[in-house]
Short mmCIF file of C-alpha atoms in Angstrom, two decimals:
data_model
loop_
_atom_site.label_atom_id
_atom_site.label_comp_id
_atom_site.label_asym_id
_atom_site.label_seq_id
_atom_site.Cartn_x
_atom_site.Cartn_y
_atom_site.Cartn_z
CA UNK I 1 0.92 26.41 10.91
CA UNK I 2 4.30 27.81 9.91
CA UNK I 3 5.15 29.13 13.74
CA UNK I 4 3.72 25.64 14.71
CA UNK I 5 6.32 23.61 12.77
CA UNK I 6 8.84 25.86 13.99
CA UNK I 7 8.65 24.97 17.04
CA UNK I 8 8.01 21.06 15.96
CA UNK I 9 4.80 20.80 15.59
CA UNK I 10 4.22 17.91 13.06
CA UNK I 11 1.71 17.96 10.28
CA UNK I 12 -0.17 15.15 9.40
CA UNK I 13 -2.15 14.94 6.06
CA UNK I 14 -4.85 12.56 7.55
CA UNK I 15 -8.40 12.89 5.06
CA UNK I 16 -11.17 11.65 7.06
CA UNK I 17 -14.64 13.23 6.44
CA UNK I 18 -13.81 16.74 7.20
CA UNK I 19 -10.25 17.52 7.06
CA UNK I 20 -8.49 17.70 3.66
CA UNK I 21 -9.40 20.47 1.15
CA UNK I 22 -8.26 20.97 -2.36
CA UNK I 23 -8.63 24.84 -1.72
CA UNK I 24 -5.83 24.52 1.05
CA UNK I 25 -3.70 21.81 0.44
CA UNK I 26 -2.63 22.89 -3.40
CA UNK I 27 -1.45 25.94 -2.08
CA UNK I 28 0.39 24.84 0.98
CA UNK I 29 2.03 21.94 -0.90
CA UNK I 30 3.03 24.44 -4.05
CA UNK I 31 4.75 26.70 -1.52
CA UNK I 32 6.60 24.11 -0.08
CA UNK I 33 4.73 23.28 2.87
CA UNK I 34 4.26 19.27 2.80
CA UNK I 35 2.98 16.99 5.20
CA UNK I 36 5.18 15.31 7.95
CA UNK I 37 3.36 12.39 7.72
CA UNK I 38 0.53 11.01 5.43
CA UNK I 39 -2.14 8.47 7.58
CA UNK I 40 -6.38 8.02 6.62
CA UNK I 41 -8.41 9.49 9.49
CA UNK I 42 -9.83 5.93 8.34
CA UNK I 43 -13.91 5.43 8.86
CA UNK I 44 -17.03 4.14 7.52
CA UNK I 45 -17.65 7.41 6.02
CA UNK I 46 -14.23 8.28 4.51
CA UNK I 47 -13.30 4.95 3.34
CA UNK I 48 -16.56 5.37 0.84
CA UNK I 49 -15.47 8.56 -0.33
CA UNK I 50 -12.82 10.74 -0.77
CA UNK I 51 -9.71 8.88 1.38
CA UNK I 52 -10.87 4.78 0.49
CA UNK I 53 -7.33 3.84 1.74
CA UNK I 54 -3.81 5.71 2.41
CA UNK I 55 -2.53 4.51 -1.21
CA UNK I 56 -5.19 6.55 -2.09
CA UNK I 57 -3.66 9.04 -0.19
CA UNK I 58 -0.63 9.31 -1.13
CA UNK I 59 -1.86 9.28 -4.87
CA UNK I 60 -3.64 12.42 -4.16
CA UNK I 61 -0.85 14.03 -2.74
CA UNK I 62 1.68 12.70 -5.52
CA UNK I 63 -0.82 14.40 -8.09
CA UNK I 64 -0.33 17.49 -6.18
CA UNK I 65 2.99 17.35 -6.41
CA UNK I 66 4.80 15.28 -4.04
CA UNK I 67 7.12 13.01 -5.28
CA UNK I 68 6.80 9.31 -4.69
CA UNK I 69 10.35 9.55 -2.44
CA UNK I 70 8.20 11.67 -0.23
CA UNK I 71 5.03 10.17 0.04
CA UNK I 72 6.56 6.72 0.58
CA UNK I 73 8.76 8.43 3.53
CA UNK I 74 5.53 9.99 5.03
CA UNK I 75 4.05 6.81 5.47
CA UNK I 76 6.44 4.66 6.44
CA UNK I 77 9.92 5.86 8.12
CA UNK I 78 8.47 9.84 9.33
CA UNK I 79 5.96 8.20 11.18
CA UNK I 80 7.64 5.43 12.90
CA UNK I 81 10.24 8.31 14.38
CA UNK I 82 7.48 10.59 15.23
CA UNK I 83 6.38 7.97 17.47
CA UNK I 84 10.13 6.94 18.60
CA UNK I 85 9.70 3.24 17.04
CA UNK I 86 13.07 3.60 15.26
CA UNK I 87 12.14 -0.28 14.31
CA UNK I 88 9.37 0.69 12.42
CA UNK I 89 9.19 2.36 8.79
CA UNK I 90 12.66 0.77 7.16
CA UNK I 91 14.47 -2.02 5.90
CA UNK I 92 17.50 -2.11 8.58
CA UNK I 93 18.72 -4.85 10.19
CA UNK I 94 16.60 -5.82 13.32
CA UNK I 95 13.73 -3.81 11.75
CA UNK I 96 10.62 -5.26 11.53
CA UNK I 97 9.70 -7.16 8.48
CA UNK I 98 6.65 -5.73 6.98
CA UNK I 99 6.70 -5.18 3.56
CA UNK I 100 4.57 -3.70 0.73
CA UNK I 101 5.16 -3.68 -2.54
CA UNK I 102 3.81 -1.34 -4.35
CA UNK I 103 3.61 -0.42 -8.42
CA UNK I 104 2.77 2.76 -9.83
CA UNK I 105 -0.08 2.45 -12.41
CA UNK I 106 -0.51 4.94 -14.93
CA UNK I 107 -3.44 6.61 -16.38
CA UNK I 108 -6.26 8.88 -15.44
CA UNK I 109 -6.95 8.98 -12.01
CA UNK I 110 -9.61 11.35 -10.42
CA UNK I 111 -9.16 12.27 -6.33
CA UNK I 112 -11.95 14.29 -4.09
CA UNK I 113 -11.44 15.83 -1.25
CA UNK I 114 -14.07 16.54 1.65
CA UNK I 115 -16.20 18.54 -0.36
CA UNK I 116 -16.46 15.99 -3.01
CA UNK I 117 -14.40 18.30 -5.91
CA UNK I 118 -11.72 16.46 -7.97
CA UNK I 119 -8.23 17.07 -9.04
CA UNK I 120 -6.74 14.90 -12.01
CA UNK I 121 -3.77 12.69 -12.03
CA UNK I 122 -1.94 10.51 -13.93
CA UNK I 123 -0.59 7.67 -11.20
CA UNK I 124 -2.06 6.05 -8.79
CA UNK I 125 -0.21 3.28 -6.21
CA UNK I 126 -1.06 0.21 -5.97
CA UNK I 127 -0.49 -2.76 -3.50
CA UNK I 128 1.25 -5.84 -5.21
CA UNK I 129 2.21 -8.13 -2.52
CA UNK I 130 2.05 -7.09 1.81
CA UNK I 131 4.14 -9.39 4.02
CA UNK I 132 3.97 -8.78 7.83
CA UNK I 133 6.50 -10.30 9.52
CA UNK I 134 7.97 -11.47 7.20
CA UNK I 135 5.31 -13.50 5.72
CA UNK I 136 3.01 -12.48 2.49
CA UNK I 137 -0.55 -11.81 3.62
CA UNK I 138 -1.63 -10.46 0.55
CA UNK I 139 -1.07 -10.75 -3.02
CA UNK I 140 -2.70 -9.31 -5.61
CA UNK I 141 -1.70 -10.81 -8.71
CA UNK I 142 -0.33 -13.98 -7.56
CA UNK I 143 3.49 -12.53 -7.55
CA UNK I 144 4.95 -15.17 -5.22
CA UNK I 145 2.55 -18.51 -7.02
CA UNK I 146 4.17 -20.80 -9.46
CA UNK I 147 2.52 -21.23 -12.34
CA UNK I 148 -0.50 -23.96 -12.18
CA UNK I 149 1.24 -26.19 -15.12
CA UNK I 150 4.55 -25.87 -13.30
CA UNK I 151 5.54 -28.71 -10.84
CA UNK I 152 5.07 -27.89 -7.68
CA UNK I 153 8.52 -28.66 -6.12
CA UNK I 154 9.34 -28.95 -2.08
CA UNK I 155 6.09 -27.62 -0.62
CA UNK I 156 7.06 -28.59 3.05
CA UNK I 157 8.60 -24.90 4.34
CA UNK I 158 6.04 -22.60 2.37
CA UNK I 159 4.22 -22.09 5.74
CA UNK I 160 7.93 -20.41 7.02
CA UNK I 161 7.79 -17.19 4.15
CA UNK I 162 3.56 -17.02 3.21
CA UNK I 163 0.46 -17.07 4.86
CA UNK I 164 -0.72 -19.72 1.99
CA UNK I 165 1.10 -22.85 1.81
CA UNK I 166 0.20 -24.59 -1.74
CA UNK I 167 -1.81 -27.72 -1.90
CA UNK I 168 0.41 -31.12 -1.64
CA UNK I 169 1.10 -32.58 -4.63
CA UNK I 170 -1.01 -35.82 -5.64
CA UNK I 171 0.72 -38.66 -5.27
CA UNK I 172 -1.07 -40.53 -8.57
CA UNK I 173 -0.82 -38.82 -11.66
CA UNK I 174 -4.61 -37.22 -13.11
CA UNK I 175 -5.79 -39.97 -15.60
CA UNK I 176 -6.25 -37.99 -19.22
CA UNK I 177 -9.59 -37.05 -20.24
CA UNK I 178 -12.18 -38.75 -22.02
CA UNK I 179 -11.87 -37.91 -25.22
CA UNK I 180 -14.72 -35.30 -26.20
CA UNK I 181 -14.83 -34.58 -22.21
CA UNK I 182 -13.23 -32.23 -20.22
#
């Protein structure tokens, strides 16, 4: 592997059923060897055990000591220029707008690996809000919603910058309740 990415071979730390072992990949990433790139090997089989998705992923490899810097690199601009789509992975001008935002939860986090043995750590990323070109298409915790007690406003352009435009505002106001009814 060492003569291989010596002469550019790239190094992918894909964990589909059968390819990502605690027993090699602690050692290799504590001597400095990391990944080029970080993807899933995504399947029926993996994504109900030990990848379940490339945040995931990248989790596992953080609590093996990657850095965050790293991980979010691997996925995102390494990639893109390992395939030459220099539009791909960044936030440039031109680039193409898709967007996650992620948090880092903290906590106790437990990762497998293909022969279902664990290592421990102590964040794990999560997906807040996704937008693909340009738009959100996902949202976990209602980020970009206004509150439901807050008026509404101008709802006419929210199909330009999200995927769901809010209902239109009533035009008669909601008579009060009955009193003693909801």
């Amino acid at each position: 592997m060492i003569e291989g990415r010596a002469r550019g071979v790239w190094f992918d730390a894909g964990t589909g059923g059968g390819s990502f072992k605690w027993s090699l990949a602690v050692p290799f990433i504590k001597q400095g060897f990391a990944p080029d790139s970080i993807s899933t090997d995504l399947h029926v089989d993996s994504m109900n055990s030990s990848t379940k998705d490339i945040l995931n992923v990248a989790s596992k490899l953080m609590a093996i000591g990657l850095s965050l810097k790293d991980v979010v690199a691997d996925m995102t601009f390494h990639p893109a220029r390992q395939i030459h789509h220099d539009e791909l992975g960044n936030l440039s001008v031109g680039s193409v707008a898709d967007i996650a935002v992620l948090s880092v939860q903290s906590g106790h986090f437990g990762f497998t690996d293909m022969n279902n043995t664990r290592v421990d750590g102590t964040q794990k990323l999560v997906d807040e809000l996704t937008l693909k070109d340009g738009k959100i298409v996902y949202d976990l915790n209602g980020l970009e919603a206004l509150r439901w007690d807050e008026p509404q406003g101008d709802v006419r352009n929210d199909n330009r910058w999200t995927s769901w435009p809010r209902p239109r505002p009533r035009l008669r106001p909601i008579p009060p309740p009955i009193k003693g009814r909801l």
